[in-house]
mmCIF file of C-alpha atoms and ligand atoms in Angstrom:
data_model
loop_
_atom_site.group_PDB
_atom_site.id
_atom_site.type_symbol
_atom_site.label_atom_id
_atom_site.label_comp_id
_atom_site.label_asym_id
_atom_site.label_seq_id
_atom_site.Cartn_x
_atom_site.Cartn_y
_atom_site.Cartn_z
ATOM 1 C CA UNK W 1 103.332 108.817 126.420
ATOM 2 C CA UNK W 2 102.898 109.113 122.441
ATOM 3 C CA UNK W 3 99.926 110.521 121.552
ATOM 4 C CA UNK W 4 97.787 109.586 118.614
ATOM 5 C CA UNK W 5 99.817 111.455 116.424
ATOM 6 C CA UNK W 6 98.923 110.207 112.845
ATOM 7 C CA UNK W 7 95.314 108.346 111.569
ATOM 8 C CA UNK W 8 95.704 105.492 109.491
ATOM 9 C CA UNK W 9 92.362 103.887 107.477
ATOM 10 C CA UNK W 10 91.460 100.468 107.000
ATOM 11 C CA UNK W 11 89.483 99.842 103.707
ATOM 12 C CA UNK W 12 86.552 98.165 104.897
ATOM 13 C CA UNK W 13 85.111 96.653 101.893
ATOM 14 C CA UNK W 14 86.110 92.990 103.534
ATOM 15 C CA UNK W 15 87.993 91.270 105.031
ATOM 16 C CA UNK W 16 90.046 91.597 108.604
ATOM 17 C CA UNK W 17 89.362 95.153 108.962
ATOM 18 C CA UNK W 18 88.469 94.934 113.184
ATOM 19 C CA UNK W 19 92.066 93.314 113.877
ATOM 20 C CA UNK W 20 94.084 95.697 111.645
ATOM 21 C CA UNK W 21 92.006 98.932 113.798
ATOM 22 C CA UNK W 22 93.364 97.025 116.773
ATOM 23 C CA UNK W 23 96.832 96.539 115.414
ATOM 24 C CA UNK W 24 96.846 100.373 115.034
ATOM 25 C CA UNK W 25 95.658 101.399 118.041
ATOM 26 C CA UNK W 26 98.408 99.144 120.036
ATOM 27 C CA UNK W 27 100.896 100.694 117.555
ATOM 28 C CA UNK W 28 99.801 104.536 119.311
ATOM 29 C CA UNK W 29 98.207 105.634 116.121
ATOM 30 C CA UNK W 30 94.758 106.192 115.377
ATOM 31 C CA UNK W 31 92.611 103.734 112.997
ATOM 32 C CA UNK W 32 89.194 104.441 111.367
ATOM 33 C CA UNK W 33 87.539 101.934 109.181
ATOM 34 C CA UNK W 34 86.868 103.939 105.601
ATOM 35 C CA UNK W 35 83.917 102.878 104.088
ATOM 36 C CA UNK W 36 83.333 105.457 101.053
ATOM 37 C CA UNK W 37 85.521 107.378 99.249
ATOM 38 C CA UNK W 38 84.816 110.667 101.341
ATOM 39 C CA UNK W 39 86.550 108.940 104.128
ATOM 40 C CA UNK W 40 89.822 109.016 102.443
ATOM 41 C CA UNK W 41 90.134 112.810 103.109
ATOM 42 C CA UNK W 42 91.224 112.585 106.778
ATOM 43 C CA UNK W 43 93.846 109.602 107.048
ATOM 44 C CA UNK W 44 97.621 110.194 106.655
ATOM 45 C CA UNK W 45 98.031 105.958 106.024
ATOM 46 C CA UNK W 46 96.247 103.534 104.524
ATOM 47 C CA UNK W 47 95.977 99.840 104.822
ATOM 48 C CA UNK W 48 94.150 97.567 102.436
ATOM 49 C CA UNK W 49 93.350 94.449 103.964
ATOM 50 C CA UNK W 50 92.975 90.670 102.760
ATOM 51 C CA UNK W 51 90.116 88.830 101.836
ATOM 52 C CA UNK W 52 89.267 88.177 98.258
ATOM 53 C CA UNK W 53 90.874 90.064 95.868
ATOM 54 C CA UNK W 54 88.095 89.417 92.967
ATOM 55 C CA UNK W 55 85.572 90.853 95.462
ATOM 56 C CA UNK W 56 87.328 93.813 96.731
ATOM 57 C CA UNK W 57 88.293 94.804 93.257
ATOM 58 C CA UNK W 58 84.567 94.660 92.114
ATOM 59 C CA UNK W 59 83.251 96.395 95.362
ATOM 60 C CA UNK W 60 86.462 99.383 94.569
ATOM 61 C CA UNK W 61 84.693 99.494 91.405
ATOM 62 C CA UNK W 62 81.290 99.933 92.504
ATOM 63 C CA UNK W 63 82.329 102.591 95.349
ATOM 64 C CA UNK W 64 83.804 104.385 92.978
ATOM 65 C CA UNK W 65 86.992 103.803 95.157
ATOM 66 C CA UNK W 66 89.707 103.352 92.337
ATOM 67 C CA UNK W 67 90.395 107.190 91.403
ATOM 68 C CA UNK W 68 90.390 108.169 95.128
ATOM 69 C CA UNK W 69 92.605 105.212 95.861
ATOM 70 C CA UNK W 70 95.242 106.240 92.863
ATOM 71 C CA UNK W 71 94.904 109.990 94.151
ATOM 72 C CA UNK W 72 96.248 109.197 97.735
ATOM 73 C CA UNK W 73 98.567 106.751 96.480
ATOM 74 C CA UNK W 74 100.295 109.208 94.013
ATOM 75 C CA UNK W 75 99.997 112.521 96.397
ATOM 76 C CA UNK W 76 102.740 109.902 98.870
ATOM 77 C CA UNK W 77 100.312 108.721 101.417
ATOM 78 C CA UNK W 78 101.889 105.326 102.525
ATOM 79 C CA UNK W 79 99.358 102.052 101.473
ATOM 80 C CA UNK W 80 99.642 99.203 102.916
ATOM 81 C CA UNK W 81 98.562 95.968 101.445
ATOM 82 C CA UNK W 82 98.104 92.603 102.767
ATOM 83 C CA UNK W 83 97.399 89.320 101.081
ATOM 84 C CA UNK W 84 94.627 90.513 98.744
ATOM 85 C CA UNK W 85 95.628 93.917 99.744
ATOM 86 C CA UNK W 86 99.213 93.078 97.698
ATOM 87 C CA UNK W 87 97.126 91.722 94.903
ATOM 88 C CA UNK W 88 95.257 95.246 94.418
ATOM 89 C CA UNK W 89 98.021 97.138 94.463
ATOM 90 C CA UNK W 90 100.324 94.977 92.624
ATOM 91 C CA UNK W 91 101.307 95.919 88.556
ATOM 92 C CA UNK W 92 100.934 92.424 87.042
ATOM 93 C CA UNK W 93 98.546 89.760 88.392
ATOM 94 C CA UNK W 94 99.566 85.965 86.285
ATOM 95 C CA UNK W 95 96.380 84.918 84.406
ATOM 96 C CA UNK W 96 94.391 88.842 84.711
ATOM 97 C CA UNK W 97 94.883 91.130 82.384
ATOM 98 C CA UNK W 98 93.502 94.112 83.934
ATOM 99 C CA UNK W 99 95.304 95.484 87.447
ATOM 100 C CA UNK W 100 93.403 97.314 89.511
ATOM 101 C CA UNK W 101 95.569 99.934 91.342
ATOM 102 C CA UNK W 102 99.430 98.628 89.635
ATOM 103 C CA UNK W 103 101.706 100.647 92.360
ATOM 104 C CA UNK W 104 104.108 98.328 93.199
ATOM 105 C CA UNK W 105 106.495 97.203 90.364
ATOM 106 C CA UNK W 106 105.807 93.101 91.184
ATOM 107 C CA UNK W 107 104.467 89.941 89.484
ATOM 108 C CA UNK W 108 102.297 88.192 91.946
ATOM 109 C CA UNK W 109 100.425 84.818 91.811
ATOM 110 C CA UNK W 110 97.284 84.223 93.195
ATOM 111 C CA UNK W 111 96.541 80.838 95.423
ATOM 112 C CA UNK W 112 100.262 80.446 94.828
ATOM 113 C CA UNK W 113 100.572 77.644 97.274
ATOM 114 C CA UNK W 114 97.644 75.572 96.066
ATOM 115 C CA UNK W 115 94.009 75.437 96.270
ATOM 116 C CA UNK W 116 94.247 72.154 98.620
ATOM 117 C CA UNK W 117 96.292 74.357 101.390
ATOM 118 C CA UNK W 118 93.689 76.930 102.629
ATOM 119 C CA UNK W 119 95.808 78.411 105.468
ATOM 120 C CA UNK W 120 99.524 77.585 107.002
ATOM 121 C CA UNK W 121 101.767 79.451 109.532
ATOM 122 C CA UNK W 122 105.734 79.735 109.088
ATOM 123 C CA UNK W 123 108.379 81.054 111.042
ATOM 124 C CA UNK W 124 109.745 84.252 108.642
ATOM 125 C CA UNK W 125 112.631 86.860 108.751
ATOM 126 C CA UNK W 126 111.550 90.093 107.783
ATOM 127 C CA UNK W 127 113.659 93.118 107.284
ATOM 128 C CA UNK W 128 113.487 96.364 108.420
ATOM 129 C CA UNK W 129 111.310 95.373 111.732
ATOM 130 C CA UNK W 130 112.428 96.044 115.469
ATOM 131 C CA UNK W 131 114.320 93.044 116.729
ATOM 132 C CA UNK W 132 114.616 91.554 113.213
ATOM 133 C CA UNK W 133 116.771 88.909 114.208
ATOM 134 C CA UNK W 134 113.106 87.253 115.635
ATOM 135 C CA UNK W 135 110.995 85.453 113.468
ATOM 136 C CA UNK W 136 107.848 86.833 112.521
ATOM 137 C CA UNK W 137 105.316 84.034 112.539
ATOM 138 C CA UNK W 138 103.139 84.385 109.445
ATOM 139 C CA UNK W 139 99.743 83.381 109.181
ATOM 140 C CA UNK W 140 99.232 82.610 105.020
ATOM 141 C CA UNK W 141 95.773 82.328 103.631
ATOM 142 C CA UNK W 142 95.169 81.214 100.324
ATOM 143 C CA UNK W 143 98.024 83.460 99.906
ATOM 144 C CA UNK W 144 99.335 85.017 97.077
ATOM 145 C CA UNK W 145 103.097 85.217 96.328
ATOM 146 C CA UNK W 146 105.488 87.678 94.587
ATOM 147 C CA UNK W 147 107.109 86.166 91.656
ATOM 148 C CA UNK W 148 109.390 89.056 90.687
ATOM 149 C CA UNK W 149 110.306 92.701 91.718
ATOM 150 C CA UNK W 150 111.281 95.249 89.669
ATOM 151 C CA UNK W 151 114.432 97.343 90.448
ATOM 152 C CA UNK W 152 112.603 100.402 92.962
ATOM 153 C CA UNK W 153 111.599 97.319 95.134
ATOM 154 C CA UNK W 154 113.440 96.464 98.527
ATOM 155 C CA UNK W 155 112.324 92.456 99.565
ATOM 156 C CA UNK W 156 112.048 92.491 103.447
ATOM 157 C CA UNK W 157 110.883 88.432 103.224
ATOM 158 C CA UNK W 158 111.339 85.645 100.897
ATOM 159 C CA UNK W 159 110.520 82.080 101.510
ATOM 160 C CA UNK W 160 111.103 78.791 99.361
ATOM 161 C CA UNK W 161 108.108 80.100 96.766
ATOM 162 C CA UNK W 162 109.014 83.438 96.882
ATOM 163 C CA UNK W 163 108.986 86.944 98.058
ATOM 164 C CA UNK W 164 106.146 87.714 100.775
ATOM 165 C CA UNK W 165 107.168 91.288 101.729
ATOM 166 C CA UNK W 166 108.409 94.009 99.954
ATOM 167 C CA UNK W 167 108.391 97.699 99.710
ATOM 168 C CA UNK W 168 108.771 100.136 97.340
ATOM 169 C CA UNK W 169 108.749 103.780 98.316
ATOM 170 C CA UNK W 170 105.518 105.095 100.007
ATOM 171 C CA UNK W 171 103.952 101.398 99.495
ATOM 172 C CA UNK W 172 104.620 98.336 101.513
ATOM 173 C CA UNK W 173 102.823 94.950 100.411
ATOM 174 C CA UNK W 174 103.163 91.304 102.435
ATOM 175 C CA UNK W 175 101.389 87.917 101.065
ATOM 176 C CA UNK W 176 100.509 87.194 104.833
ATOM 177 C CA UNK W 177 98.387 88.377 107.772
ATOM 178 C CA UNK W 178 100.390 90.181 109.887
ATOM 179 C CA UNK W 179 97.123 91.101 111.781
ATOM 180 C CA UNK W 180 96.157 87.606 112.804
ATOM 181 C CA UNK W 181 99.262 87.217 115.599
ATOM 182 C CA UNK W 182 100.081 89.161 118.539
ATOM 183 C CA UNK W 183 103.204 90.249 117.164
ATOM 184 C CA UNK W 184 102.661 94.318 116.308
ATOM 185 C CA UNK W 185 106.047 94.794 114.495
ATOM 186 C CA UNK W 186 105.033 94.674 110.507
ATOM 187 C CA UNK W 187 102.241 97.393 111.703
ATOM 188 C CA UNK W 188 105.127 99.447 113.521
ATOM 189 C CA UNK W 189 107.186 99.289 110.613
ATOM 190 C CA UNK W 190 104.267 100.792 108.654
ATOM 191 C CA UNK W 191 102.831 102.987 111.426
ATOM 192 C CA UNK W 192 106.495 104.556 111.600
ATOM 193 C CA UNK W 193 106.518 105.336 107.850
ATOM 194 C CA UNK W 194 103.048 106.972 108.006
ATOM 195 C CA UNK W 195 104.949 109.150 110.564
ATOM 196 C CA UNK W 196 107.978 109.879 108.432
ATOM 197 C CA UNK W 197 105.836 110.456 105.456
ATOM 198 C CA UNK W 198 103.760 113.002 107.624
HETATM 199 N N1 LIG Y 201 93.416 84.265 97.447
HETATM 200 C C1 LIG Y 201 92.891 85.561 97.725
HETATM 201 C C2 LIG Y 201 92.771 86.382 96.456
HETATM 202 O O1 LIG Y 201 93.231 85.999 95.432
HETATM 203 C C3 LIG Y 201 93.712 86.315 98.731
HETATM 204 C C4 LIG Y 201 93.619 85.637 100.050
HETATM 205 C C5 LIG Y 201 93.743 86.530 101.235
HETATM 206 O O2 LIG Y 201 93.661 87.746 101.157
HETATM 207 N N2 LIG Y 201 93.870 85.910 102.374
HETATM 208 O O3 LIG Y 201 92.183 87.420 96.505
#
């Protein structure tokens, strides 16, 4: 059996922080929630959940989070972000000037699908997972979406509105919640690059 080879932290400032821990755990690896910035030191992956990304941002600010963050990011620990998560790392934001960590070379709209839809599920294709030929059913809330991607970044999913899931290097970034199905296969995908970037 695989052991718990790598240790992947789940910023847990808000949001769905329990069911990510779980999604790691079923994926072999090890999760810890990371509260502080001290708690940064020990984990080889990171994933930044979703939530709200006004709130996150100010509570990054007020943990002093944001210079930790850009150190692990930029020393090639694989980040992970998801639905608010994508907005924080994410280089433009439409309508904010100011980014907050700007890794991934994207435009992304906020509430792209309108205020009046809170939450949807679709049937997606992603790239890159196991058995990719299955659709990945996607659980959007008040979900952001990527307008464009620069040149470095590889689209796993698009829809009608856009691009949901992308990568780029050491960072992957979806609109969705992968965390809210049973289906494990987005955290494999980034569980297995925490392992090659190891
Ligand atoms: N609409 C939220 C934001 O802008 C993101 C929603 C989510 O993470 N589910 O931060």
């Amino acid at each position: 059996m695989a052991g718990k080879d790598v240790t992947i932290g789940v910023l847990a400032l808000q949001g769905a922080v329990r069911e990510h821990l779980a999604m790691i755990e079923r994926c072999g690896a090890r999760g810890v929630a990371v509260k502080r910035p001290s708690g940064l030191s020990g984990v080889s992956g990171l994933i930044i959940p979703g939530g709200e990304s006004t709130a996150i941002g100010k509570l990054i600010d007020e943990y002093g989070f944001a210079p930790e963050l850009k150190k692990v990011g930029e020393a090639g620990t694989p980040i992970f972000g998801t639905c608010a998560g994508l907005i924080v790392l994410a280089r433009r934001v439409k309508g904010r000037h100011a980014t907050l960590l700007g890794f991934v070379d994207v435009t992304v709209e906020r509430n792209a699908f309108g205020r009046q839809v809170d939450s949807f599920e679709r049937d997606i294709m992603v790239s890159g997972i196991d058995d990719a030929d299955r659709p990945f059913r996607a659980v959007f809330i008040r979900a952001p979406v990527i307008e464009e991607a620069g040149p470095e970044v590889e689209v796993l999913a698009r829809i009608d509105e856009g691009i949901v899931m992308a990568r780029q290097g050491t960072f992957l970034v979806g609109a969705f919640h992968p965390e809210l199905t049973g289906d494990d296969r987005i955290h494999r995908l980034f569980v297995d690059m925490v392992r090659q970037a190891g």
